């Protein structure tokens, strides 16, 4: 009977931390605030996470693992069922992320946490994400490259980086186009996904830039 309570405590801590990180940022949130909101003591945080840094990482892990699994499963299907086609590959990158953002219970606060991660310089978090999820961008980079082999590696990753940024913006729903009255959230997100995929496809297929670029590439 102890196990359900054990996991419930961990989930409460993660939920409280996610909400507070979204509101105040990582540096602006104290463990005391987290324990107060989760209605636990500091010993519970130390037991489950060991440190605030690990707590930040685990907030990302519980959302990123699910989204990564959905992305890679859809990518595998795209490669198998639509070999050489770019749009299904882009859909595998875009659609699971927007689906998560659509779920206000599981994704709303996390989208704001992602925005905080962009705004705040957190080298430990960046390393954690690179170590655990960098392979996802590399897998998509390989799949996209197979569809547009004329792109250099640098051009490919510039454009993939721009797609990731655009996707984050779309997830946050900060754009000029708001959901029209009478349109469901699911329909609005699906429309956003299709527009972004169409835009990204044109970007990846655009003529290659000058090969004289001197920008160095740091592969994610």
Tab-separated table of N, CA, C and O in Angstrom, residues 73 75-83:
chain	number	residue	atom	x	y	z
A	73	UNK	N	8.109	7.381	-32.714
A	73	UNK	CA	7.183	6.390	-33.250
A	73	UNK	C	6.578	6.883	-34.564
A	73	UNK	O	6.497	6.137	-35.553
A	75	UNK	N	7.875	9.185	-36.510
A	75	UNK	CA	8.963	9.275	-37.492
A	75	UNK	C	9.234	7.916	-38.118
A	75	UNK	O	9.438	7.803	-39.336
A	76	UNK	N	9.236	6.876	-37.292
A	76	UNK	CA	9.466	5.527	-37.806
A	76	UNK	C	8.383	5.156	-38.822
A	76	UNK	O	8.677	4.587	-39.886
A	77	UNK	N	7.132	5.494	-38.513
A	77	UNK	CA	6.042	5.218	-39.440
A	77	UNK	C	6.189	6.017	-40.725
A	77	UNK	O	5.935	5.509	-41.824
A	78	UNK	N	6.605	7.286	-40.594
A	78	UNK	CA	6.777	8.129	-41.774
A	78	UNK	C	7.842	7.569	-42.705
A	78	UNK	O	7.655	7.523	-43.935
A	79	UNK	N	8.948	7.144	-42.124
A	79	UNK	CA	10.031	6.583	-42.952
A	79	UNK	C	9.602	5.276	-43.622
A	79	UNK	O	9.960	5.006	-44.765
A	80	UNK	N	8.835	4.478	-42.909
A	80	UNK	CA	8.440	3.172	-43.424
A	80	UNK	C	7.328	3.291	-44.469
A	80	UNK	O	7.355	2.609	-45.500
A	81	UNK	N	6.356	4.159	-44.205
A	81	UNK	CA	5.175	4.246	-45.064
A	81	UNK	C	5.297	5.299	-46.164
A	81	UNK	O	4.600	5.216	-47.179
A	82	UNK	N	6.156	6.304	-45.953
A	82	UNK	CA	6.295	7.386	-46.940
A	82	UNK	C	7.774	7.690	-47.187
A	82	UNK	O	8.242	8.809	-46.946
A	83	UNK	N	8.534	6.708	-47.648
A	83	UNK	CA	9.978	6.931	-47.829
A	83	UNK	C	10.270	8.075	-48.792
A	83	UNK	O	9.664	8.176	-49.859
